[in-house]
XYZ file of C-alpha atoms in Angstrom:
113
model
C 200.527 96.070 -162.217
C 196.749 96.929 -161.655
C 194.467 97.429 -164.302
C 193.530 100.533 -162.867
C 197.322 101.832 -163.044
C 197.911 100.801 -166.165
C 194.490 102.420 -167.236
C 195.892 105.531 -165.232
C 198.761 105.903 -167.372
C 197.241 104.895 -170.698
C 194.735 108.017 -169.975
C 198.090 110.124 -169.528
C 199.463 109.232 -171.999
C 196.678 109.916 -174.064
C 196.677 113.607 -172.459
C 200.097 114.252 -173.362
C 199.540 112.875 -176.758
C 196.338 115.937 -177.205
C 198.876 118.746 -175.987
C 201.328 117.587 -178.473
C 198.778 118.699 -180.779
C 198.157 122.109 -178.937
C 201.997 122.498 -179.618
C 202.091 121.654 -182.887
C 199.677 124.126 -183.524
C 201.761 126.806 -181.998
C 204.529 125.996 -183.834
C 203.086 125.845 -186.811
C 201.109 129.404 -186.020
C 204.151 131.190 -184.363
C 203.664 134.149 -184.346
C 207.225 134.603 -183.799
C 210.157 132.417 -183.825
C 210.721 132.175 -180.510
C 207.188 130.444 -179.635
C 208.163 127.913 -182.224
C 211.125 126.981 -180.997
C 209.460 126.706 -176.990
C 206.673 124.792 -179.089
C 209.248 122.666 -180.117
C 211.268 122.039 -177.033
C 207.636 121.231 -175.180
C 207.146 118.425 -177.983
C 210.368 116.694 -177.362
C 209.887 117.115 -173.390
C 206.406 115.311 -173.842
C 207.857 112.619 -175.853
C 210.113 112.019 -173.141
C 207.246 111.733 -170.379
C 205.236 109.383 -172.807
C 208.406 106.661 -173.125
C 208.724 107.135 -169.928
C 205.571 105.920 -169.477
C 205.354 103.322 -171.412
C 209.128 101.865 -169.848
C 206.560 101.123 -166.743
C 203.625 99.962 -168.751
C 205.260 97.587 -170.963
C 207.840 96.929 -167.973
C 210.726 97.682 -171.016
C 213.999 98.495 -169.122
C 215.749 99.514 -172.910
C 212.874 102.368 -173.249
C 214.677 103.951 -170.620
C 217.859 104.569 -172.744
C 216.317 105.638 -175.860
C 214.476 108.646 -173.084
C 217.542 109.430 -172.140
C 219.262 109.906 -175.711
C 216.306 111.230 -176.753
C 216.562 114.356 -174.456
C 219.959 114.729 -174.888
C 219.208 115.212 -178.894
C 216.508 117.576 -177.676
C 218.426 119.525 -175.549
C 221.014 119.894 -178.287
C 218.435 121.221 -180.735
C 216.775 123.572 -178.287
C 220.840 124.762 -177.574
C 221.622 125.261 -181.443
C 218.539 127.018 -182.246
C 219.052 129.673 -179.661
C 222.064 129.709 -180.543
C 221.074 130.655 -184.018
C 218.281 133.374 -182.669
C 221.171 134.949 -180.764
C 223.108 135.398 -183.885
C 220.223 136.661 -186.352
C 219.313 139.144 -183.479
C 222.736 140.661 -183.183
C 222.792 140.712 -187.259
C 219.146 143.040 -186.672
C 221.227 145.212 -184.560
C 224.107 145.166 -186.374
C 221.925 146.064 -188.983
C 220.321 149.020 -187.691
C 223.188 150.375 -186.192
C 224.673 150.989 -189.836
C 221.683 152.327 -191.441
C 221.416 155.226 -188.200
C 224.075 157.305 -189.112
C 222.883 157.155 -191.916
C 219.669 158.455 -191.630
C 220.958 160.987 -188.752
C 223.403 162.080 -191.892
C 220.198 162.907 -194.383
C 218.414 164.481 -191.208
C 220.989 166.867 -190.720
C 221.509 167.561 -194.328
C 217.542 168.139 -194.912
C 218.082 170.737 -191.857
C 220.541 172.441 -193.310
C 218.628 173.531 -197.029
């Protein structure tokens, strides 16, 4: 490999490793949950294109495995935690659902003094 490639990809490498910053600090600064958990997901898919990397850098053929486990663990997280924003979102609705009838109720009783 040249020394200009491998320079090439050390420099992107280095660029991916500055926007895994940029997403932690979105994950850590939300606002909401769903921007952590993209912030999350983009982490783990960056990690994956920096072993990637490095399999043809270091010319390691067993990096290529531990990419490919690696995103399936990601992909698994990113599934649960939907999974898990799906359920606390029907629990809001749920939620409100049972406290408007409620409220209609005392609306309709205030009307009727």
């Amino acid at each position: 490999m040249s020394d200009f490639l491998r320079s090439f990809l050390m420099l992107c490498c280095c660029v991916l490793g500055v926007s895994i910053i940029f997403c932690m600090i979105r994950a850590f600064r939300g606002p909401r949950f769903t921007d952590r958990v993209v912030a999350v997901n983009m982490i783990g898919t960056i990690t994956i294109a920096i072993m990637a990397i490095l399999t043809v850098v270091m010319d390691a053929d067993f990096l290529v495995d531990i990419c490919i486990t690696y995103a399936l663990l990601s992909f698994i997280a990113v599934v649960v935690l939907t999974r898990l924003v799906i359920i606390r979102r029907r629990g809001q609705m749920e939620r409100e659902e049972s406290k408007a009838p409620d409220e209609i109720d005392e609306m309709e009783a205030g009307c009727n003094d």
